[in-house]
Short mmCIF file of C-alpha atoms in Angstrom, two decimals:
data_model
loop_
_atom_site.label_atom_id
_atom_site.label_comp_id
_atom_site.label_asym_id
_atom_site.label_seq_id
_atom_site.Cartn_x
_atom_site.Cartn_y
_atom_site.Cartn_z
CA UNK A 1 -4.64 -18.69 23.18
CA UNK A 2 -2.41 -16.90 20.55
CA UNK A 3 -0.68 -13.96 22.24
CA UNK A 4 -2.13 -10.60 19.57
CA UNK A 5 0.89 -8.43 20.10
CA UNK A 6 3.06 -10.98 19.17
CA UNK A 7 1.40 -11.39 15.82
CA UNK A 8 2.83 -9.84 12.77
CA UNK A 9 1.18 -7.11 11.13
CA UNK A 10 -0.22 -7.79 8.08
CA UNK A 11 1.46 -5.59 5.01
CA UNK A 12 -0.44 -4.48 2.33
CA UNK A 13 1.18 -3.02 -0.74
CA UNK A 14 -0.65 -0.35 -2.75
CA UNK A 15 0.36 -0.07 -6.26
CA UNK A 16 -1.26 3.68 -7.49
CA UNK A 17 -1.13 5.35 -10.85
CA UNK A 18 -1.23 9.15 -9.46
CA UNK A 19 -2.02 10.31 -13.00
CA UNK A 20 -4.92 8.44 -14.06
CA UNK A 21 -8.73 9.11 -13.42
CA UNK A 22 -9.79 12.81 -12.75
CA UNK A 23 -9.33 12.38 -8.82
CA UNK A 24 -6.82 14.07 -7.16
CA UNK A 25 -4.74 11.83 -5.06
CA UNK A 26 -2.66 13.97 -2.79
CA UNK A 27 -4.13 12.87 -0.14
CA UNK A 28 -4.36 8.99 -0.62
CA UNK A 29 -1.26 8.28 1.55
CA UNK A 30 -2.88 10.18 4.73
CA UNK A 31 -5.54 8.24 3.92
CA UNK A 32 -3.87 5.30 3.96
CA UNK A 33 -2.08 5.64 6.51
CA UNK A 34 -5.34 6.74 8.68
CA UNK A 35 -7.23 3.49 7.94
CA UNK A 36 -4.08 1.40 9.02
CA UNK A 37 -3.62 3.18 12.31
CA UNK A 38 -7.53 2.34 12.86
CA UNK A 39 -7.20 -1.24 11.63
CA UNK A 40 -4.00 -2.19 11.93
CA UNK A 41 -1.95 -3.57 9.30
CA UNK A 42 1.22 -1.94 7.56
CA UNK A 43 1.38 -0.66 4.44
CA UNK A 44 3.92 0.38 1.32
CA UNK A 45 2.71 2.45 -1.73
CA UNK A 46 4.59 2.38 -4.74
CA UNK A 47 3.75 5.30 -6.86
CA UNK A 48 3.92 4.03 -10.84
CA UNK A 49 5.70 6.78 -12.51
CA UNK A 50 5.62 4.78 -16.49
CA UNK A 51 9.24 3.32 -16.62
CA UNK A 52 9.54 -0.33 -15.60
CA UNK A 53 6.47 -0.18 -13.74
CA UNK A 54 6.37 -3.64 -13.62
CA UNK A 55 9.72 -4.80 -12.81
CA UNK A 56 9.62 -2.19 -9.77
CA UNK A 57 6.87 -3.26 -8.17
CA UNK A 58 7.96 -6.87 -8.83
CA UNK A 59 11.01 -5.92 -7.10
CA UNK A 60 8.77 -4.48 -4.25
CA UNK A 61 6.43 -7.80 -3.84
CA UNK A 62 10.16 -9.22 -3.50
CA UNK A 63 11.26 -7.31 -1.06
CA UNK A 64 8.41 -6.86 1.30
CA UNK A 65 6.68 -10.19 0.88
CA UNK A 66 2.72 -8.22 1.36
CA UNK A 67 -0.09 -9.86 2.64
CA UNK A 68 -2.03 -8.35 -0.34
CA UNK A 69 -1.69 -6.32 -3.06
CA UNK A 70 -4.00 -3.43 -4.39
CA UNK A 71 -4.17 -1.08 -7.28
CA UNK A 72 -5.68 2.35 -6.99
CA UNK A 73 -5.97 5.42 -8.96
CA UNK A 74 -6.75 3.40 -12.38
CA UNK A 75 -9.28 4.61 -14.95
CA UNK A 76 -11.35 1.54 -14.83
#
């Protein structure tokens, strides 16, 4: 039987445009962080700020090697 603590976290990397959309998103990262605590996983946010969006968070995936990847704060 696998031993749970001894299993790594999963990460999940949230890639958020805090400009877009009319919702405030202040609070997103106690948010996020909330929901991990309750169902544990680990997490990195990468805030897109318009200047080599892409290449950062490329850099990011990279670096932290994320179970998953999601976007949040788009328009749509």
């Amino acid at each position: 039987m696998p031993n749970k603590q001894a299993e790594k976290l999963q990460t999940i990397l949230f890639a958020v445009n805090p400009i877009s959309g009319d919702i405030d998103k202040n609070d997103l990262e106690e948010g996020i962080k909330k929901h991990s605590q309750q169902h544990r996983y680990a997490f990195e946010i990468f805030f897109t700020d318009g200047e080599n969006d892409a290449d950062k968070l490329a850099a990011l995936i990279k670096k932290t090697n994320p179970s998953k990847v999601v976007a949040a704060g788009g328009d749509g």
